[in-house]
């Protein structure tokens, strides 16, 4: 654990997906001296505990119900002396009100992703053309159909931005999830509003990822297993989100799961169609198994102890009713 003691500096804590990277780029454009650290819902609490002082901007990192009380008290500790900005769009754990804590936040229109929120929050300190970085983030999170993003898109030719966002999404999925140096340099690059397509190595990575997608999609098709309403694949070395989506599609079920065994844990992505609160089911099942989980209505993630996958799949199937 690293101690961050940046008396007058800011720390940006962001999720490492396209939305998190774009939101961090926007925040960095507005707060030039900030340090960028990538984290995720399971890691947020320990990051917060390691911070002594300085202002903090948290982007696209969901608050988990398992840690909600401890996170609230960290927000109180840090927010009483420093500026703490919390911008996120994941459903909050029941009983937690960020608006009652000493942190600055912004509630956007329904469906507004973290990049859209970050652009709205830091608008006065940004070049207006940074709006396209917010649009990449929104596309990356399937959140480009909001009033705010539609308004931003009026100033751009959307076909061009879809190419740029596509390169970004594919490149981010083509690198290791924990390649934080790559992600940090990408945040620097995007904070200057430089185009993804202008970086040939980014384009290369994206094109290679598209080729791999085609191969891996077929692999998922051949490996998928089904238990009740849940289809799943294990240790397919590919984007967990995509593997879960295709597990669901080829398994012909409403829910797909992709699992990745890491050291003592299993990282999971879960994708569904037509559900209202997949994140709640996933959070309760993961919690019951000594893990942690959350996300959105039809896209969720979890981390559970190793050896618990079979129980996870069975309990998920049961609780889907
Ligand atoms: Mn997001």
Coordinates of C-alpha atoms and ligand atoms in Angstrom, one line a residue:
X1 CA 0.0 0.0 0.0
X2 CA 1.3 3.4 -1.0
X3 CA 0.8 6.6 1.1
X4 CA -0.3 9.5 -1.0
X5 CA 0.8 12.8 0.7
X6 CA 0.2 15.4 -1.9
X7 CA -0.4 18.4 0.2
X8 CA -1.5 20.8 -2.5
X9 CA -2.0 18.3 -5.3
X10 CA -5.0 16.4 -6.3
X11 CA -5.4 12.6 -6.7
X12 CA -7.6 11.2 -9.3
X13 CA -9.0 7.7 -8.5
X14 CA -10.6 6.2 -11.6
X15 CA -11.9 3.0 -13.0
X16 CA -9.7 1.6 -15.8
X17 CA -12.3 1.1 -18.5
X18 CA -13.0 3.4 -21.4
X19 CA -15.4 5.6 -19.3
X20 CA -13.1 5.7 -16.4
X21 CA -10.1 6.6 -18.6
X22 CA -12.0 9.3 -20.4
X23 CA -13.4 10.8 -17.2
X24 CA -9.9 10.8 -15.7
X25 CA -8.6 12.6 -18.9
X26 CA -11.2 15.2 -18.5
X27 CA -10.4 15.7 -14.8
X28 CA -6.7 15.9 -15.6
X29 CA -7.3 18.5 -18.3
X30 CA -9.0 20.6 -15.6
X31 CA -6.5 19.8 -12.7
X32 CA -3.2 19.6 -14.4
X33 CA -1.1 18.7 -11.4
X34 CA -3.2 15.7 -10.4
X35 CA -1.8 12.2 -10.0
X36 CA -3.9 9.5 -11.7
X37 CA -4.4 6.1 -9.9
X38 CA -6.6 3.3 -11.2
X39 CA -8.8 1.4 -8.9
X40 CA -12.0 -0.6 -8.8
X41 CA -15.0 -1.0 -6.4
X42 CA -13.2 -3.7 -4.5
X43 CA -10.0 -1.6 -4.1
X44 CA -11.5 1.8 -3.4
X45 CA -11.7 1.5 0.4
X46 CA -8.0 0.6 0.8
X47 CA -7.0 3.4 -1.6
X48 CA -9.0 5.9 0.5
X49 CA -7.5 4.6 3.7
X50 CA -4.0 5.2 2.3
X51 CA -4.6 8.8 1.6
X52 CA -3.4 11.3 4.2
X53 CA -4.3 14.7 2.6
X54 CA -4.9 16.5 -0.6
X55 CA -7.9 16.9 -2.8
X56 CA -9.4 13.7 -4.3
X57 CA -11.5 13.2 -7.4
X58 CA -13.2 9.8 -7.7
X59 CA -14.5 8.8 -11.1
X60 CA -16.5 5.9 -12.2
X61 CA -15.8 3.7 -9.1
X62 CA -19.0 2.2 -7.6
X63 CA -19.5 2.1 -3.9
X64 CA -20.0 -1.4 -2.7
X65 CA -22.6 -2.3 -0.1
X66 CA -20.0 -4.4 1.7
X67 CA -17.8 -1.4 2.4
X68 CA -20.4 1.4 2.4
X69 CA -20.1 2.3 6.1
X70 CA -16.3 2.4 6.0
X71 CA -16.3 4.3 2.8
X72 CA -18.8 6.8 4.3
X73 CA -16.5 7.4 7.3
X74 CA -13.4 7.7 5.0
X75 CA -15.4 10.3 2.9
X76 CA -16.1 12.2 6.2
X77 CA -12.5 12.0 7.3
X78 CA -11.1 13.2 4.0
X79 CA -13.9 15.6 3.1
X80 CA -13.7 17.5 6.3
X81 CA -10.3 18.8 5.4
X82 CA -10.0 18.5 1.7
X83 CA -12.1 18.7 -1.4
X84 CA -13.5 15.3 -2.3
X85 CA -15.3 15.0 -5.6
X86 CA -17.3 11.9 -6.3
X87 CA -18.7 11.4 -9.8
X88 CA -20.2 8.1 -10.6
X89 CA -23.3 6.6 -12.2
X90 CA -23.5 3.1 -10.6
X91 CA -26.5 2.4 -8.3
X92 CA -25.7 3.3 -4.7
X93 CA -25.9 0.6 -2.0
X94 CA -29.2 0.8 -0.1
X95 CA -29.2 3.3 2.7
X96 CA -26.2 5.3 1.5
X97 CA -26.7 9.0 0.6
X98 CA -23.6 10.6 -0.9
X99 CA -25.4 13.9 -0.8
X100 CA -25.3 13.7 3.0
X101 CA -21.5 13.3 3.1
X102 CA -19.0 16.2 3.0
X103 CA -18.2 15.5 -0.7
X104 CA -19.0 17.2 -3.9
X105 CA -21.0 15.3 -6.4
X106 CA -23.2 15.8 -9.4
X107 CA -26.3 13.9 -10.3
X108 CA -26.7 13.9 -14.1
X109 CA -29.6 12.9 -16.2
X110 CA -30.6 9.2 -16.0
X111 CA -28.0 7.1 -17.7
X112 CA -25.3 9.8 -17.7
X113 CA -21.9 8.1 -17.5
X114 CA -18.9 9.3 -15.4
X115 CA -17.3 11.0 -18.4
X116 CA -20.4 13.0 -19.1
X117 CA -20.6 13.9 -15.4
X118 CA -16.9 14.9 -15.3
X119 CA -17.3 17.1 -18.4
X120 CA -20.3 18.8 -16.8
X121 CA -18.6 19.2 -13.4
X122 CA -15.3 20.6 -14.7
X123 CA -16.8 22.5 -17.7
X124 CA -15.6 25.9 -16.7
X125 CA -12.0 24.7 -16.6
X126 CA -12.0 22.9 -19.9
X127 CA -11.7 23.7 -23.6
X128 CA -15.2 23.1 -25.0
X129 CA -13.7 20.6 -27.5
X130 CA -12.9 18.3 -24.6
X131 CA -16.6 17.3 -25.1
X132 CA -15.5 14.7 -27.6
X133 CA -13.5 12.9 -24.9
X134 CA -16.7 12.8 -22.8
X135 CA -18.4 11.4 -25.9
X136 CA -15.8 8.6 -26.3
X137 CA -16.4 7.6 -22.6
X138 CA -20.2 7.6 -23.1
X139 CA -19.9 5.4 -26.2
X140 CA -17.6 3.1 -24.3
X141 CA -20.2 2.7 -21.5
X142 CA -23.2 2.4 -24.0
X143 CA -24.4 5.7 -22.4
X144 CA -24.4 8.0 -25.5
X145 CA -28.1 8.3 -25.7
X146 CA -28.6 10.9 -22.9
X147 CA -29.8 14.5 -23.4
X148 CA -26.3 15.8 -22.4
X149 CA -24.4 13.6 -24.9
X150 CA -26.9 14.3 -27.7
X151 CA -26.4 18.0 -27.1
X152 CA -22.6 17.6 -27.2
X153 CA -22.8 15.5 -30.4
X154 CA -24.5 18.4 -32.2
X155 CA -21.1 20.0 -32.4
X156 CA -19.4 17.0 -34.0
X157 CA -19.8 14.5 -36.8
X158 CA -20.8 11.5 -34.8
X159 CA -19.4 9.0 -37.3
X160 CA -15.9 10.3 -36.8
X161 CA -16.3 10.1 -33.0
X162 CA -17.5 6.5 -33.2
X163 CA -14.3 5.5 -35.0
X164 CA -12.2 7.2 -32.3
X165 CA -14.2 5.7 -29.5
X166 CA -14.1 2.3 -31.2
X167 CA -10.3 2.5 -31.4
X168 CA -10.1 3.5 -27.7
X169 CA -12.5 0.7 -26.5
X170 CA -10.7 -2.0 -28.5
X171 CA -7.2 -0.8 -27.5
X172 CA -8.2 -0.7 -23.8
X173 CA -9.5 -4.2 -24.1
X174 CA -6.4 -5.3 -26.0
X175 CA -4.0 -4.4 -23.1
X176 CA -3.9 -6.2 -19.8
X177 CA -6.5 -4.9 -17.4
X178 CA -3.7 -4.1 -14.9
X179 CA -1.5 -2.3 -17.4
X180 CA -1.8 0.9 -15.4
X181 CA 1.3 2.6 -17.0
X182 CA -0.3 2.3 -20.4
X183 CA -3.6 3.6 -19.1
X184 CA -1.9 6.5 -17.3
X185 CA -0.1 7.6 -20.5
X186 CA -3.3 7.3 -22.4
X187 CA -5.0 9.6 -19.9
X188 CA -2.2 12.1 -20.4
X189 CA -2.6 11.8 -24.1
X190 CA -6.4 12.2 -24.1
X191 CA -6.2 15.1 -21.6
X192 CA -4.6 17.1 -24.4
X193 CA -7.5 16.1 -26.6
X194 CA -5.3 14.3 -29.1
X195 CA -7.0 11.8 -31.3
X196 CA -6.9 8.0 -30.6
X197 CA -6.5 7.5 -34.4
X198 CA -3.4 9.7 -34.4
X199 CA -1.5 7.3 -32.2
X200 CA -0.5 4.4 -34.6
X201 CA 0.4 2.0 -31.8
X202 CA -3.1 2.5 -30.3
X203 CA -4.6 1.8 -33.7
X204 CA -2.4 -1.3 -34.0
X205 CA -3.5 -2.6 -30.6
X206 CA -7.2 -2.0 -31.5
X207 CA -6.9 -3.8 -34.9
X208 CA -5.2 -6.7 -33.3
X209 CA -8.0 -6.8 -30.6
X210 CA -10.6 -6.9 -33.4
X211 CA -8.9 -9.9 -35.0
X212 CA -8.7 -11.6 -31.6
X213 CA -12.3 -10.9 -30.9
X214 CA -13.3 -12.9 -33.9
X215 CA -11.2 -15.8 -32.8
X216 CA -12.2 -15.6 -29.1
X217 CA -15.9 -15.3 -29.9
X218 CA -15.7 -18.7 -31.6
X219 CA -13.7 -20.1 -28.7
X220 CA -16.4 -19.0 -26.2
X221 CA -19.0 -20.6 -28.5
X222 CA -17.2 -24.0 -28.2
X223 CA -16.5 -23.8 -24.4
X224 CA -19.7 -22.4 -23.0
X225 CA -21.5 -24.4 -20.3
X226 CA -25.0 -23.8 -19.1
X227 CA -26.7 -24.3 -15.7
X228 CA -30.3 -23.3 -15.6
X229 CA -30.6 -19.7 -16.7
X230 CA -26.9 -19.1 -16.5
X231 CA -24.3 -19.7 -19.2
X232 CA -20.6 -19.4 -18.3
X233 CA -17.0 -19.7 -19.4
X234 CA -13.9 -20.0 -17.2
X235 CA -10.4 -18.7 -17.8
X236 CA -10.9 -17.6 -21.4
X237 CA -8.1 -15.1 -21.8
X238 CA -10.2 -12.3 -23.2
X239 CA -12.1 -9.3 -22.1
X240 CA -14.4 -10.6 -19.3
X241 CA -17.3 -8.4 -20.4
X242 CA -17.2 -9.6 -24.0
X243 CA -16.8 -13.3 -22.9
X244 CA -19.8 -12.9 -20.6
X245 CA -21.9 -11.4 -23.4
X246 CA -21.1 -14.1 -25.9
X247 CA -21.5 -16.9 -23.2
X248 CA -25.0 -15.6 -22.7
X249 CA -25.7 -15.3 -26.5
X250 CA -24.3 -18.8 -27.4
X251 CA -25.7 -20.4 -24.2
X252 CA -29.1 -19.1 -25.1
X253 CA -29.8 -18.0 -21.5
X254 CA -30.7 -14.6 -20.0
X255 CA -27.5 -14.4 -18.0
X256 CA -23.9 -15.0 -19.1
X257 CA -20.8 -15.2 -16.8
X258 CA -17.1 -15.1 -17.5
X259 CA -14.8 -16.1 -14.7
X260 CA -11.0 -15.5 -14.4
X261 CA -9.1 -17.2 -11.6
X262 CA -6.4 -14.9 -10.2
X263 CA -4.3 -16.0 -7.2
X264 CA -6.7 -16.4 -4.3
X265 CA -9.7 -14.9 -6.1
X266 CA -12.0 -15.2 -9.1
X267 CA -12.9 -12.1 -11.0
X268 CA -16.3 -12.3 -12.7
X269 CA -18.2 -10.3 -15.3
X270 CA -21.9 -11.0 -15.6
X271 CA -24.1 -9.8 -18.4
X272 CA -27.9 -10.2 -18.8
X273 CA -30.7 -9.0 -21.0
X274 CA -34.0 -7.6 -19.8
X275 CA -33.3 -7.6 -16.1
X276 CA -33.9 -4.7 -13.8
X277 CA -31.3 -5.2 -11.0
X278 CA -28.7 -7.8 -11.9
X279 CA -26.3 -5.7 -9.7
X280 CA -28.4 -6.5 -6.6
X281 CA -28.5 -10.2 -7.3
X282 CA -24.8 -10.3 -8.0
X283 CA -24.0 -8.2 -4.9
X284 CA -25.9 -10.5 -2.6
X285 CA -24.6 -13.8 -4.1
X286 CA -21.0 -12.6 -4.1
X287 CA -21.5 -11.2 -0.5
X288 CA -22.9 -14.6 0.7
X289 CA -19.8 -16.3 -0.6
X290 CA -17.4 -13.9 1.1
X291 CA -16.8 -11.8 -2.0
X292 CA -18.0 -8.5 -3.3
X293 CA -20.0 -7.4 -6.4
X294 CA -22.1 -4.7 -8.0
X295 CA -22.7 -2.9 -11.2
X296 CA -25.7 -2.0 -13.4
X297 CA -29.1 -3.3 -14.2
X298 CA -27.8 -5.7 -16.9
X299 CA -24.0 -5.6 -16.5
X300 CA -22.2 -6.4 -13.3
X301 CA -18.9 -7.5 -11.9
X302 CA -17.8 -9.5 -8.8
X303 CA -14.8 -10.9 -7.0
X304 CA -15.2 -14.0 -5.0
X305 CA -12.8 -16.4 -3.2
X306 CA -11.2 -19.1 -5.3
X307 CA -13.1 -22.4 -5.3
X308 CA -16.5 -20.7 -5.1
X309 CA -17.4 -20.6 -8.8
X310 CA -19.7 -23.5 -8.8
X311 CA -21.6 -22.1 -5.8
X312 CA -21.8 -18.7 -7.4
X313 CA -23.3 -20.1 -10.6
X314 CA -25.9 -22.2 -8.7
X315 CA -26.9 -19.4 -6.4
X316 CA -27.1 -16.9 -9.2
X317 CA -29.4 -19.3 -11.1
X318 CA -31.6 -19.8 -8.0
X319 CA -31.9 -16.2 -7.2
X320 CA -32.9 -15.2 -10.7
X321 CA -36.1 -16.9 -9.8
Ligands
LIG1 MN1 -18.8 4.0 -16.2

